[in-house]
Coordinates of C-alpha atoms in Angstrom, one line a residue:
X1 CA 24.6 32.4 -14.7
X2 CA 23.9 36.0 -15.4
X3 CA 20.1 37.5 -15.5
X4 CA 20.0 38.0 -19.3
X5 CA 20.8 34.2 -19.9
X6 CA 18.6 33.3 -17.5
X7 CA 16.0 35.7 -19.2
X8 CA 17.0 34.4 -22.5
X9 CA 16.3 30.2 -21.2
X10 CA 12.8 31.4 -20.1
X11 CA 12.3 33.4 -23.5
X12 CA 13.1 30.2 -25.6
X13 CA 10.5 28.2 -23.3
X14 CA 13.5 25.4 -22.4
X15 CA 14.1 24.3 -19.1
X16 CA 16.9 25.7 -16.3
X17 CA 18.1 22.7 -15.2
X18 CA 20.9 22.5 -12.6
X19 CA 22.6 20.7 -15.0
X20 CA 22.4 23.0 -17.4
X21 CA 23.6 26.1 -15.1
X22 CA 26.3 23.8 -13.7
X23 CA 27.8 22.9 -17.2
X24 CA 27.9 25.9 -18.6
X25 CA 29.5 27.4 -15.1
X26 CA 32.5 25.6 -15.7
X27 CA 33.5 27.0 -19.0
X28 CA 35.2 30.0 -16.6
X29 CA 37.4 27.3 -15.1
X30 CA 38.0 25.3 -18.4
X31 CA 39.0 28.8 -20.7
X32 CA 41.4 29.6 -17.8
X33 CA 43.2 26.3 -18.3
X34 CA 44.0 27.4 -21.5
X35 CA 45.8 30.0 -19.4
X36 CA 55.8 43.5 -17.2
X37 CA 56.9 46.2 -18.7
X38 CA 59.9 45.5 -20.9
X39 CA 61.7 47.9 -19.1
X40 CA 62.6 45.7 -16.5
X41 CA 62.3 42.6 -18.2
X42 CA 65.4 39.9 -17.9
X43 CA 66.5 37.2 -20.7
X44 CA 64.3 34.3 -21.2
X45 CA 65.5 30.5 -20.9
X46 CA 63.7 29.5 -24.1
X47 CA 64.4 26.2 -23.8
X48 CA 62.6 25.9 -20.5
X49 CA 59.1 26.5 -22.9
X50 CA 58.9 24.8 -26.0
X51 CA 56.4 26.5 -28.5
X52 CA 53.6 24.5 -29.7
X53 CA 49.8 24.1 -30.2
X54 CA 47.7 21.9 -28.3
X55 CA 43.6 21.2 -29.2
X56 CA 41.2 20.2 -26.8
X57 CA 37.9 18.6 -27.3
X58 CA 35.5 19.6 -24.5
X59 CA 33.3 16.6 -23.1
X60 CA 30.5 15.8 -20.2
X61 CA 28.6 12.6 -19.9
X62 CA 31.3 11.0 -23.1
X63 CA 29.1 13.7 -25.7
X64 CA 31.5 16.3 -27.1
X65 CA 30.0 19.8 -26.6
X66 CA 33.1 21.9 -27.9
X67 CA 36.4 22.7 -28.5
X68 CA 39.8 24.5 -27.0
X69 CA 43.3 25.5 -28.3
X70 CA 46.3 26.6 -26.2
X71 CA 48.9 27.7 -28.3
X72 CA 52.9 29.2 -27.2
X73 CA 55.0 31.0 -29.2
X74 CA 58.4 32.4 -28.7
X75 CA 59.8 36.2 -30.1
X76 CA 63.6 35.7 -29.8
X77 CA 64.1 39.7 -30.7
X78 CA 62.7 40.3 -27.3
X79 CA 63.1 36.8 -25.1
X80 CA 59.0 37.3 -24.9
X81 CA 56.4 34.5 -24.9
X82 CA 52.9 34.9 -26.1
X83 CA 50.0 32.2 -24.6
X84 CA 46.6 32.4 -26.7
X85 CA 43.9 30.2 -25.3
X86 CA 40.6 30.0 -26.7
X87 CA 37.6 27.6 -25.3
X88 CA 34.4 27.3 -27.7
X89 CA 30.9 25.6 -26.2
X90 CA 27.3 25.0 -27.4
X91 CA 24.0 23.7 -25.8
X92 CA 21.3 24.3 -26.8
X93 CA 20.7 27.6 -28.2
X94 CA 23.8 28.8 -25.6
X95 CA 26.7 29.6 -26.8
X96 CA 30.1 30.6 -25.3
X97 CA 33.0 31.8 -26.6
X98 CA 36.2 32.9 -24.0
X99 CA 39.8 33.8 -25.4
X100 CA 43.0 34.9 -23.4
X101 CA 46.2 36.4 -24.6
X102 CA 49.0 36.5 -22.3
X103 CA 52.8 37.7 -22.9
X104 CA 55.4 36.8 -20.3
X105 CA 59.4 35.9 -19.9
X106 CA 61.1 32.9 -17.9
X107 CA 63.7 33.9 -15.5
X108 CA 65.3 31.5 -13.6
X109 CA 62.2 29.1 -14.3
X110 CA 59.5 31.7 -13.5
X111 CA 57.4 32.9 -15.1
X112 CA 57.2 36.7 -15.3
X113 CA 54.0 37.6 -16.8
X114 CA 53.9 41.5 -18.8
X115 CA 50.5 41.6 -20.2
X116 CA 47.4 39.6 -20.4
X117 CA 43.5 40.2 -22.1
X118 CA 40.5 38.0 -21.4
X119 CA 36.9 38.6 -23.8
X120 CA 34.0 36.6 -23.2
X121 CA 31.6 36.3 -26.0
X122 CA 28.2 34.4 -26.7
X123 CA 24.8 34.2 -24.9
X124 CA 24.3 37.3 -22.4
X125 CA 26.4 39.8 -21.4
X126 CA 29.9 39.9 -22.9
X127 CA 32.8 40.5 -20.3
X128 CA 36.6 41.4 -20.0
X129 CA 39.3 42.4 -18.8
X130 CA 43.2 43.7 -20.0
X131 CA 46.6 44.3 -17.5
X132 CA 49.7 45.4 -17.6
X133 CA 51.9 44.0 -15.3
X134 CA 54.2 47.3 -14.9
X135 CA 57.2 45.9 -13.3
X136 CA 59.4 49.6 -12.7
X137 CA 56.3 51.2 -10.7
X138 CA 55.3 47.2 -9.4
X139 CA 51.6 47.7 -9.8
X140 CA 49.3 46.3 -12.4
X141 CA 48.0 48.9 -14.9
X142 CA 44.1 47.9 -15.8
X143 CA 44.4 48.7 -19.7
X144 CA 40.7 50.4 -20.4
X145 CA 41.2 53.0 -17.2
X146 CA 45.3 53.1 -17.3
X147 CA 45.1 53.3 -13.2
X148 CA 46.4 50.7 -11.1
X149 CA 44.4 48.0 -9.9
X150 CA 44.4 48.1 -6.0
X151 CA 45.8 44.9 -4.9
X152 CA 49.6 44.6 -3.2
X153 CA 52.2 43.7 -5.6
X154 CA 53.7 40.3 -5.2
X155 CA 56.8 39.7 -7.6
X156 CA 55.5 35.9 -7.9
X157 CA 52.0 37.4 -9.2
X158 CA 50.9 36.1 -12.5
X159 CA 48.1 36.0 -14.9
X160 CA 45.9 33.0 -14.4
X161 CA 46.5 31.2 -18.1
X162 CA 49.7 31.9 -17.6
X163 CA 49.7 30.0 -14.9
X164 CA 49.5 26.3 -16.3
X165 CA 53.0 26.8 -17.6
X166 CA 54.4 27.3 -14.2
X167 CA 52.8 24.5 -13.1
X168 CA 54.7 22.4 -16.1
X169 CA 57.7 23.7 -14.7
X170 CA 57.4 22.8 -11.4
X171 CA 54.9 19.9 -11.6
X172 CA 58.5 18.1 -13.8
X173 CA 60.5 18.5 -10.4
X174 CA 57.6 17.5 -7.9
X175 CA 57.6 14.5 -5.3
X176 CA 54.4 12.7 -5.0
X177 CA 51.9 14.8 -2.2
X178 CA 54.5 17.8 -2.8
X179 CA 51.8 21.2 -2.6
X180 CA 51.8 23.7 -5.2
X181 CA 50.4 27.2 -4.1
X182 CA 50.4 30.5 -7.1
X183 CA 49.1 34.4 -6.6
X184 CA 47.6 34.9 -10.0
X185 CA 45.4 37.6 -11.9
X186 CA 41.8 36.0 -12.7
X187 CA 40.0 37.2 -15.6
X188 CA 38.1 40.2 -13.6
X189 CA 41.4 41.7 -12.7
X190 CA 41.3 40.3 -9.4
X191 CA 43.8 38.3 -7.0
X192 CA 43.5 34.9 -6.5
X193 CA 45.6 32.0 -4.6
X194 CA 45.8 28.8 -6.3
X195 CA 47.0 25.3 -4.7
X196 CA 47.9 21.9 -5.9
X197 CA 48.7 19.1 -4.5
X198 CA 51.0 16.6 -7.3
X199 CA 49.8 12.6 -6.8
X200 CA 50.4 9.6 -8.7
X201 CA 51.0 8.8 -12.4
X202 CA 47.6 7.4 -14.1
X203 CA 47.2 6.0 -17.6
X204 CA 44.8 8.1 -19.9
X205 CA 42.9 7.3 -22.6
X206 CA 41.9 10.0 -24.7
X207 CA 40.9 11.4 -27.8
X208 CA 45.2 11.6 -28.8
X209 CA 46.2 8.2 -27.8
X210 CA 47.1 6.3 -24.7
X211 CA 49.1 8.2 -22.8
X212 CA 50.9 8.5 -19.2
X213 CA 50.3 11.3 -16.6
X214 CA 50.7 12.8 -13.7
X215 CA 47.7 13.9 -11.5
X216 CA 47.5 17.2 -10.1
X217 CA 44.8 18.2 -7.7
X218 CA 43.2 21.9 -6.6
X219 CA 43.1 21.8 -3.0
X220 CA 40.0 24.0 -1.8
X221 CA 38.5 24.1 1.8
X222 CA 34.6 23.9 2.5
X223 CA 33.8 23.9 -1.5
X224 CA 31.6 21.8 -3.6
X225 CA 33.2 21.9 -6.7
X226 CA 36.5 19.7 -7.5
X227 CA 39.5 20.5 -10.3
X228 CA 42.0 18.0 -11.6
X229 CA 44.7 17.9 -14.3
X230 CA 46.8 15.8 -15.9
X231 CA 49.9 16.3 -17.2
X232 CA 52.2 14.2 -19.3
X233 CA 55.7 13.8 -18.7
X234 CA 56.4 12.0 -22.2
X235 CA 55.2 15.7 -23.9
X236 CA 56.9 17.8 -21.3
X237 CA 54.3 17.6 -18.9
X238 CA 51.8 19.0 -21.2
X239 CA 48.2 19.4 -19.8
X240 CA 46.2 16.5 -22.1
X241 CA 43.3 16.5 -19.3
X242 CA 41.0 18.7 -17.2
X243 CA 37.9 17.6 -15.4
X244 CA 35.5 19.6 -13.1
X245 CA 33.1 18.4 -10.6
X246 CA 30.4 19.7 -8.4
X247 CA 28.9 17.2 -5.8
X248 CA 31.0 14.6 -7.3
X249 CA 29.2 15.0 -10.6
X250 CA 31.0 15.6 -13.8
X251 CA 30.5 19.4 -15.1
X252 CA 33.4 19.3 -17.9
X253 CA 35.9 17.5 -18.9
X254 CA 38.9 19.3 -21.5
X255 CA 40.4 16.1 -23.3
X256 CA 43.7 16.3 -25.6
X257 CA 43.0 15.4 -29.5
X258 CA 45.8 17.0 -31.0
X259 CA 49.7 18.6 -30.2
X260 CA 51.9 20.0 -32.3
X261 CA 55.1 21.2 -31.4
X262 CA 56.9 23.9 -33.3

């Protein structure tokens, strides 16, 4: 929580609760779940990724406090898919607003990311961020300074919304307690290292039916704060839940309402 939001709670006379900071903290995590130069770019397997549109309804404590949308698309001209994700909170007089684009190919069932943007809009300071992924010079190019980030280049480096579709991809040809690990760009243009450990198949209920899943967890040492996913193998292993927690309490929670598939 930044010093102008804080300023801005004090201004409005309403309490900082740790509750409230800790919510409102997770909205980084949640807008990431929804989340190359073309000169060296190879030919997509486009049926690996099927395009569609999934919408999320945001929840803590069973009260809805907003909404999310991941959406794919696929440009046969160039073998190029584009990943929008958009997460939307209120509380309060807070508001919160964070978008991603990313464009990437599949070779061989990897994802190759080319580009990728993150804004955040809402209450205090708006942030962002926008890469190229220049795969010729292999370095990432940060878009408002055209210089290259200064972080070694990894060939398996991609952005972080990307991300989650790599995880569908491998998450469908897991063993139970198989580990997951992915080099990604977060939002600031930094480099992160993800892990994931795959468990057993739950039954969800949620906001678009009953539905089957598998349980994916992010593995973190010495840290308060715990991630899980569900994906679905019945819609392609689709993520149709999220939840954060921090001492064991509930933060967030990203619940599937609606897919469509184009």
């Amino acid at each position: 929580m930044g010093n102008t939001t804080m300023a801005i709670l004090r201004k409005l006379g309403l309490p900082i609760h740790s509750s409230t900071l800790s919510y409102l903290s997770a909205v980084t995590g949640i807008a990431l779940l929804l989340s190359l130069s073309m000169s060296e770019a190879v030919a997509a397997e486009p049926d690996l990724l099927q395009p569609y549109e999934a919408r999320y309804e945001v929840h803590r404590g069973g009260s809805q406090y907003g909404e999310a949308v991941r959406e794919l698309s696929y440009d046969a001209t160039n073998n190029t898919y584009s990943l929008y994700t958009e997460t939307e909170i209120s509380l309060l007089f807070l508001s919160d607003r964070r978008r991603f684009w990313s464009k990437f190919v599949l070779h061989e069932g990897k994802v190759q990311s080319q580009s990728m943007e993150y804004k955040r809009t809402g209450t205090g300071r708006d942030k962002g961020f926008a890469g190229t992924f220049d795969w010729s010079q292999q370095q990432i190019i940060d878009q408002a300074t055209q210089q290259p980030l200064s972080l070694p280049w990894l060939a398996q480096r991609i952005d972080e919304a990307s991300h989650i579709e790599q995880l569908r991809l491998d998450v469908a040809g897991a063993d139970n307690g198989a580990e997951l690990t992915y080099h990604v760009l977060d939002e600031k243009g930094q480099a992160d290292e993800l892990i994931y450990a795959v468990q057993a198949r739950e039954t969800l209920r949620l906001p678009y039916g009953d539905i089957e899943a598998i349980k994916v967890v992010r593995v973190r040492e010495n840290s308060r704060r715990e991630t899980d996913y569900w994906l679905a193998p019945e819609l392609d292993y689709m993520l149709v839940k999220m939840t954060q927690r921090k001492d064991g309490d509930e933060v967030a929670s990203l619940l599937l309402r609606q897919l469509l598939r184009h």
